[in-house]
mmCIF file of N, CA, C and O in Angstrom:
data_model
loop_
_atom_site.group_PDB
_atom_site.id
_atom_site.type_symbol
_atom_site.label_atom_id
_atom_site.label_comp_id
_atom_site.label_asym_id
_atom_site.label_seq_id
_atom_site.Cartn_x
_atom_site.Cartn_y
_atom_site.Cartn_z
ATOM 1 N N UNK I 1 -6.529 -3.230 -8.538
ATOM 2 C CA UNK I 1 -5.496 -2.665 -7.691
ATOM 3 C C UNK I 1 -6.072 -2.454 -6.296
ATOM 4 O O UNK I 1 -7.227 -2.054 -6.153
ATOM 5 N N UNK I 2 -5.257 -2.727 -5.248
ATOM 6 C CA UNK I 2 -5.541 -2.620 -3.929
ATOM 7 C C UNK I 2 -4.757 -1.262 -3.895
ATOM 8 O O UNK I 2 -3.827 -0.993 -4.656
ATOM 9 N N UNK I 3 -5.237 -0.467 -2.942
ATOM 10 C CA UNK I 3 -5.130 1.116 -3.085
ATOM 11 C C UNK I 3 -4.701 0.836 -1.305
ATOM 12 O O UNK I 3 -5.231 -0.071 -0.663
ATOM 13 N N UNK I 4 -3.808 1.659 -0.789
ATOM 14 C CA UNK I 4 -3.436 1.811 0.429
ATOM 15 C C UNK I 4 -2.827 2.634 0.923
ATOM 16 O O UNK I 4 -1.649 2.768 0.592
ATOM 17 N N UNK I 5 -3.514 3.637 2.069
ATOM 18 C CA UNK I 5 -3.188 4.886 2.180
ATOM 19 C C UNK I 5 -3.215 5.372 3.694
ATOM 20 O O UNK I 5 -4.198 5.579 4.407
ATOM 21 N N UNK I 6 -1.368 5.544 4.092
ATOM 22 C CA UNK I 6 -1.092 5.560 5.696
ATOM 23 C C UNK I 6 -1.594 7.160 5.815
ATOM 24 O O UNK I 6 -1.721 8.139 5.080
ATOM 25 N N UNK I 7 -1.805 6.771 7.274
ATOM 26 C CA UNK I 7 -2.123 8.350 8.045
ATOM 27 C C UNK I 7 -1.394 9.738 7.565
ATOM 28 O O UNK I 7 -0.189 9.579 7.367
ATOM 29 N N UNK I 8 -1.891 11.094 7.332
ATOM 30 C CA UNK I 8 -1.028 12.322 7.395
ATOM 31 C C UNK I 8 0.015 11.956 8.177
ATOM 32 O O UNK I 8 0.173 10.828 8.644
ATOM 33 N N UNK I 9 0.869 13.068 8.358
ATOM 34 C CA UNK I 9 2.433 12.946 8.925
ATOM 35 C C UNK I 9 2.987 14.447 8.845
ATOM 36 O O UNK I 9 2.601 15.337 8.087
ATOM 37 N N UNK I 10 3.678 14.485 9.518
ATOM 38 C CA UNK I 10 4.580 15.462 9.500
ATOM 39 C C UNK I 10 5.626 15.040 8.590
ATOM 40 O O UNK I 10 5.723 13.855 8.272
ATOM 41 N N UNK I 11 6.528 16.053 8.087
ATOM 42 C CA UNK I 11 7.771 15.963 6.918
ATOM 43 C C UNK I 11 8.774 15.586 7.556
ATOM 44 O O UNK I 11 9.701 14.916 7.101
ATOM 45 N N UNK I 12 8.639 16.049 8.811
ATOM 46 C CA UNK I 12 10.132 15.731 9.743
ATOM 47 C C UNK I 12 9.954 13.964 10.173
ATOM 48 O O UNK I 12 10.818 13.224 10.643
ATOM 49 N N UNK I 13 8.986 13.748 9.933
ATOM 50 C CA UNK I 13 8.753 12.026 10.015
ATOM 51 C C UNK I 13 7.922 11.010 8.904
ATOM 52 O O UNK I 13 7.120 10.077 8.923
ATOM 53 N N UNK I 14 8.685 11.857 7.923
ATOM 54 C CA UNK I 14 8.704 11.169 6.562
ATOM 55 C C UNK I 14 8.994 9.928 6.316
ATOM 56 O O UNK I 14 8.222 9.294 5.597
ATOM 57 N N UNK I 15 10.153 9.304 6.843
ATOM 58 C CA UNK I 15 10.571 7.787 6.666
ATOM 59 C C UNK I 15 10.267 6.771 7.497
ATOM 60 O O UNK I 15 10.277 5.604 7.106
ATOM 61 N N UNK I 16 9.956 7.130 8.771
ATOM 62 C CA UNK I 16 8.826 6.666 10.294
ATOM 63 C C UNK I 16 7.675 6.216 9.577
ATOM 64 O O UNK I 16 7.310 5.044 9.478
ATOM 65 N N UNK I 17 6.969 7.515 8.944
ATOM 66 C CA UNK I 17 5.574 7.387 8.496
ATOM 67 C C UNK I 17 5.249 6.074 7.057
ATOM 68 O O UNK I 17 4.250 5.393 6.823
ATOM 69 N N UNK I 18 6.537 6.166 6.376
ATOM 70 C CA UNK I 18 6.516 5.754 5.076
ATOM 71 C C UNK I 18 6.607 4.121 5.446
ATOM 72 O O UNK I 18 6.056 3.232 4.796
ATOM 73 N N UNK I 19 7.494 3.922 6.733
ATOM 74 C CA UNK I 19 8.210 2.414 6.730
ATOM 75 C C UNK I 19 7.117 2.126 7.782
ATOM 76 O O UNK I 19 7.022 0.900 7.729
ATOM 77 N N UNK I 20 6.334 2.517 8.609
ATOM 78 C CA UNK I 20 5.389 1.779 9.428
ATOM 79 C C UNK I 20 4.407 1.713 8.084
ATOM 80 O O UNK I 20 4.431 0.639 7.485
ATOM 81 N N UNK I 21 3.522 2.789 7.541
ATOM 82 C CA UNK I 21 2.495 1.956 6.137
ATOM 83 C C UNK I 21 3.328 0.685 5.432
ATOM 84 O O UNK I 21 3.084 -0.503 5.640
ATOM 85 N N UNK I 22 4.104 1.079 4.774
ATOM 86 C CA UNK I 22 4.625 -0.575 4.428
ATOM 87 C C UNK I 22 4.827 -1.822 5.240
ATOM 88 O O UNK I 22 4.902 -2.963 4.783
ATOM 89 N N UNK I 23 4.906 -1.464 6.503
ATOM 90 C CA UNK I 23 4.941 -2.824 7.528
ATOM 91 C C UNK I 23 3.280 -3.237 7.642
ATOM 92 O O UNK I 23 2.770 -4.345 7.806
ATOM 93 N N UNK I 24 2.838 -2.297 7.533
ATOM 94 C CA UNK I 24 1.193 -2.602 7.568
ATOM 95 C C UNK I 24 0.494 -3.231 6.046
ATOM 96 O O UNK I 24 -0.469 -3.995 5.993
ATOM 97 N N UNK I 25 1.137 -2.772 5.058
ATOM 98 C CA UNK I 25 0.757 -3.205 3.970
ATOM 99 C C UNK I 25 1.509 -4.476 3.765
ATOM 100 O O UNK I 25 0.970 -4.927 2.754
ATOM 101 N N UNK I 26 2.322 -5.218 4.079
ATOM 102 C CA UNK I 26 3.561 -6.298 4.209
ATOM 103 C C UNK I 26 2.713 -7.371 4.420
ATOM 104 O O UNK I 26 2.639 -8.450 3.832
ATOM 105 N N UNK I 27 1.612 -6.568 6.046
ATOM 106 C CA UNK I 27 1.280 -7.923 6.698
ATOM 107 C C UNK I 27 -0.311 -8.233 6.314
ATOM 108 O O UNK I 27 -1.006 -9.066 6.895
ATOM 109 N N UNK I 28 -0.809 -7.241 5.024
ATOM 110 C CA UNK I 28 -2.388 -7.404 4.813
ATOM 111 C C UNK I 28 -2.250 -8.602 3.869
ATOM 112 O O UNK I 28 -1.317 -8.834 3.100
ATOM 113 N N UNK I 29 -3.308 -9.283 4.068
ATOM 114 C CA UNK I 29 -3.920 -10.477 3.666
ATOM 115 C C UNK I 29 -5.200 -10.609 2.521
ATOM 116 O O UNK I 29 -6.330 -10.862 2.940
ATOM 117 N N UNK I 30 -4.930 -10.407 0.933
ATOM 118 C CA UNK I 30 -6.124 -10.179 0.273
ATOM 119 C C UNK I 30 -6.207 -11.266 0.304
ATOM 120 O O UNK I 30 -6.971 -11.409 -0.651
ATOM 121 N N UNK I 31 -5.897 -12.916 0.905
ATOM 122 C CA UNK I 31 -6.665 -14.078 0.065
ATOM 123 C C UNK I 31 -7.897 -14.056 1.216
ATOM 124 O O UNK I 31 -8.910 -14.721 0.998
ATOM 125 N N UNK I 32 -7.777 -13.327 2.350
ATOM 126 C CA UNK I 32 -9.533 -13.530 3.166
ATOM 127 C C UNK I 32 -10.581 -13.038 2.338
ATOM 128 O O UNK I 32 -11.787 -13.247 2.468
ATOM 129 N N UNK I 33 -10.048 -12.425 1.554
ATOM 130 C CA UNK I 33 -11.812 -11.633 1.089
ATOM 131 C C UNK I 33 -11.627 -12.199 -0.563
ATOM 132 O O UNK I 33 -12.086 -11.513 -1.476
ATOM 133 N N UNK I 34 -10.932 -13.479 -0.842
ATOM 134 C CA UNK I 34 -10.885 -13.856 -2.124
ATOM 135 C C UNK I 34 -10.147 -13.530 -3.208
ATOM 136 O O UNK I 34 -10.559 -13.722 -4.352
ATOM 137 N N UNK I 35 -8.823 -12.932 -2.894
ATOM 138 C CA UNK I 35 -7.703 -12.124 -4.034
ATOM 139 C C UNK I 35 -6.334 -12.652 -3.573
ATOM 140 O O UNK I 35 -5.946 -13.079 -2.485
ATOM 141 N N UNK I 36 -5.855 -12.515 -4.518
ATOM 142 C CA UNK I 36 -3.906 -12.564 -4.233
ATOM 143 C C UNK I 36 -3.206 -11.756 -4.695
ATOM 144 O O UNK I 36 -3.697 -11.297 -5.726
ATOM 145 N N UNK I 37 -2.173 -11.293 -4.412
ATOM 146 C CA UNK I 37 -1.733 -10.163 -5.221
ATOM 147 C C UNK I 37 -0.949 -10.346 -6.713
ATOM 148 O O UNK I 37 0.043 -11.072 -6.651
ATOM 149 N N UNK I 38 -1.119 -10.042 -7.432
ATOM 150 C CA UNK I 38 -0.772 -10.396 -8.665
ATOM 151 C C UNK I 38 0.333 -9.593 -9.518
ATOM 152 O O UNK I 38 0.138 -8.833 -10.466
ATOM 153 N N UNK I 39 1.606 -9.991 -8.888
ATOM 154 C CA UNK I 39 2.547 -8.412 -9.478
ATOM 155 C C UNK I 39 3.383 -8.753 -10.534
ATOM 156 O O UNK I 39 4.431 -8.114 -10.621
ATOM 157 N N UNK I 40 3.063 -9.967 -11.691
ATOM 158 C CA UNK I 40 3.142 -10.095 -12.820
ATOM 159 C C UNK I 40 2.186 -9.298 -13.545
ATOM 160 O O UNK I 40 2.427 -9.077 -14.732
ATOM 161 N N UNK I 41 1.315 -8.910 -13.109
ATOM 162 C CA UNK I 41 0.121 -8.088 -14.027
ATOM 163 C C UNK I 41 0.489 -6.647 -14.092
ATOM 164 O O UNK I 41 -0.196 -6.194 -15.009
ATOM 165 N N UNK I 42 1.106 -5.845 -13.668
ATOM 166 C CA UNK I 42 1.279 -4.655 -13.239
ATOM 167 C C UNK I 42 2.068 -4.106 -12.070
ATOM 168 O O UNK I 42 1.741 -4.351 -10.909
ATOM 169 N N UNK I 43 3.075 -3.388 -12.381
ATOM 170 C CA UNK I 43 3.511 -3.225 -11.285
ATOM 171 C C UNK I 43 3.166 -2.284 -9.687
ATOM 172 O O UNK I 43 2.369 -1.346 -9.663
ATOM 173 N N UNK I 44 3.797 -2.679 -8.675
ATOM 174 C CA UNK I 44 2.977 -1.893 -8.169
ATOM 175 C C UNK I 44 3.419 -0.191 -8.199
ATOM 176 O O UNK I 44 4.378 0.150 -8.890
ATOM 177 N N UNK I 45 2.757 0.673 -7.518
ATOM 178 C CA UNK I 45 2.717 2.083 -7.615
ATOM 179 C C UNK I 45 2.786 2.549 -6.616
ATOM 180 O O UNK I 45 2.482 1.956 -5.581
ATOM 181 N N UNK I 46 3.207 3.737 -6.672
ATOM 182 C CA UNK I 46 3.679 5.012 -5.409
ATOM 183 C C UNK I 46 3.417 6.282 -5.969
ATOM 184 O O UNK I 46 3.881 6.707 -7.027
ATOM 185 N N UNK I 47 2.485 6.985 -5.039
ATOM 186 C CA UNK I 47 2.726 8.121 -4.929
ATOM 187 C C UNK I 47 3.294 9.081 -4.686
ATOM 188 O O UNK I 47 3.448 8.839 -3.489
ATOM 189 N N UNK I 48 3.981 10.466 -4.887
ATOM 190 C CA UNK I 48 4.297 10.808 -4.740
ATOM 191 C C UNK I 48 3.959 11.591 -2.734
ATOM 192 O O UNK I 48 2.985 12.194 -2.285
ATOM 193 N N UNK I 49 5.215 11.188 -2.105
ATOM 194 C CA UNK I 49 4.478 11.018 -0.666
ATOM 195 C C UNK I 49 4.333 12.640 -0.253
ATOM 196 O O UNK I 49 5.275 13.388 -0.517
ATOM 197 N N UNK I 50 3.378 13.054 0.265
ATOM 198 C CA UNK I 50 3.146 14.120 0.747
ATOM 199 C C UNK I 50 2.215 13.961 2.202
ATOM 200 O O UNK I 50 1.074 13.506 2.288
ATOM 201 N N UNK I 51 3.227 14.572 3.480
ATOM 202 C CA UNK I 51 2.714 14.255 4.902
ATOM 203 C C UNK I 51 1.336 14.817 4.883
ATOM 204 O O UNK I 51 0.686 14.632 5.912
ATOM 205 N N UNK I 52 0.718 15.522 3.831
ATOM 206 C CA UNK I 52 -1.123 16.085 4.357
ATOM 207 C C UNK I 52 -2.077 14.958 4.096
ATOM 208 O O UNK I 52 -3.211 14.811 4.552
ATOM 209 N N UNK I 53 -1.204 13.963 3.033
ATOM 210 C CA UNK I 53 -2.373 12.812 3.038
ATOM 211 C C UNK I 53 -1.945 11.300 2.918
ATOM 212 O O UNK I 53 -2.486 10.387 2.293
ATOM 213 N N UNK I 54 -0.912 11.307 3.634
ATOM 214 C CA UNK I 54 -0.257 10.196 3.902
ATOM 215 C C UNK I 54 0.488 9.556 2.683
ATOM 216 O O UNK I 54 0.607 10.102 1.586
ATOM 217 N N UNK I 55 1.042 8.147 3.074
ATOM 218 C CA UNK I 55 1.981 7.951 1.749
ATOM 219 C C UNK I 55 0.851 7.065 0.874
ATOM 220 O O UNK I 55 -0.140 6.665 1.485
ATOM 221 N N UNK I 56 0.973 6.812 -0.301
ATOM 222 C CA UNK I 56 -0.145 5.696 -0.935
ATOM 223 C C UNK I 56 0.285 4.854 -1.874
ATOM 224 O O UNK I 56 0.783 5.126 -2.967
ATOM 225 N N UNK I 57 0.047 3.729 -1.350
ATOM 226 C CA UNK I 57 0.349 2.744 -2.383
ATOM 227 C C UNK I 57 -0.133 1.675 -3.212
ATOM 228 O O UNK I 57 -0.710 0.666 -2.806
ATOM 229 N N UNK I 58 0.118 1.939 -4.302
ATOM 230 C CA UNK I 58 -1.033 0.523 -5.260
ATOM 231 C C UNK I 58 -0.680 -0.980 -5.464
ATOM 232 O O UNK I 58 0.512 -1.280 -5.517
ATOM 233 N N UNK I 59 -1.393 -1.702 -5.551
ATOM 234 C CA UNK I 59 -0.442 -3.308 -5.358
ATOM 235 C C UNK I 59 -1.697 -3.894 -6.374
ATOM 236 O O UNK I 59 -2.861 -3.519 -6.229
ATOM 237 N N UNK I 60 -1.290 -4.826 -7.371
ATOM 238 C CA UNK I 60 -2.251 -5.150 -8.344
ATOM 239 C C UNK I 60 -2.427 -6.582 -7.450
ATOM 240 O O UNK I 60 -1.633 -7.196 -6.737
ATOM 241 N N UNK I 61 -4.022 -6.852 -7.872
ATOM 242 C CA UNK I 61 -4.484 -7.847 -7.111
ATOM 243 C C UNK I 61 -5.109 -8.883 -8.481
ATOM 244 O O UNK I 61 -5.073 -8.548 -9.665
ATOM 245 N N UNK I 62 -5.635 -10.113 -7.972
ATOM 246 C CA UNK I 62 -6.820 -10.683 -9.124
ATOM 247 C C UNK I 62 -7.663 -11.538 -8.254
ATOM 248 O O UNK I 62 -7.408 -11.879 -7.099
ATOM 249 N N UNK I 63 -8.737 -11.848 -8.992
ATOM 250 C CA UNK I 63 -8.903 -12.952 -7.785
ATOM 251 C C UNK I 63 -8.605 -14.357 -7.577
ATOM 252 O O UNK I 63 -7.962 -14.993 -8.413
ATOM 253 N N UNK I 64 -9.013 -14.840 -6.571
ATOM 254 C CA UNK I 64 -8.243 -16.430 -6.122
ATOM 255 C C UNK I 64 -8.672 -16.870 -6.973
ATOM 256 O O UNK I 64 -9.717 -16.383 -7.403
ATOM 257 N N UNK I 65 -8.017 -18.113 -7.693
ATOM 258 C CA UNK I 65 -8.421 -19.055 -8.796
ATOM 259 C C UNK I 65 -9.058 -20.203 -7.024
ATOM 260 O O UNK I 65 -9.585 -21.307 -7.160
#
């Protein structure tokens, strides 16, 4: 699992904070360092978002054949 975890936030910019990490996680690239994401294996995951430690999200990976 690739683990990914946007900046603290304030509550009043809960959905700002939530939809810029996913635009950032959208545009990351695991095949540079040898992985693809693999979301037949597991789905991915969310935390429960809380602005003291940003939102976090899991994305199952494997590596490149």
């Amino acid at each position: 699992m690739l683990v990914f975890q946007g900046e603290p936030y304030g509550e009043e910019d809960f959905e700002q904070a939530i939809g810029t990490c996913m635009e950032q996680i959208n545009k990351y690239n695991p095949e540079v360092y040898g992985y693809e994401y693999a979301g037949e294996l597991a789905p991915k995951m969310q935390l429960a978002p809380m602005g003291w430690r940003g939102y976090i999200e899991m994305r199952p990976i494997r590596e490149k054949a």
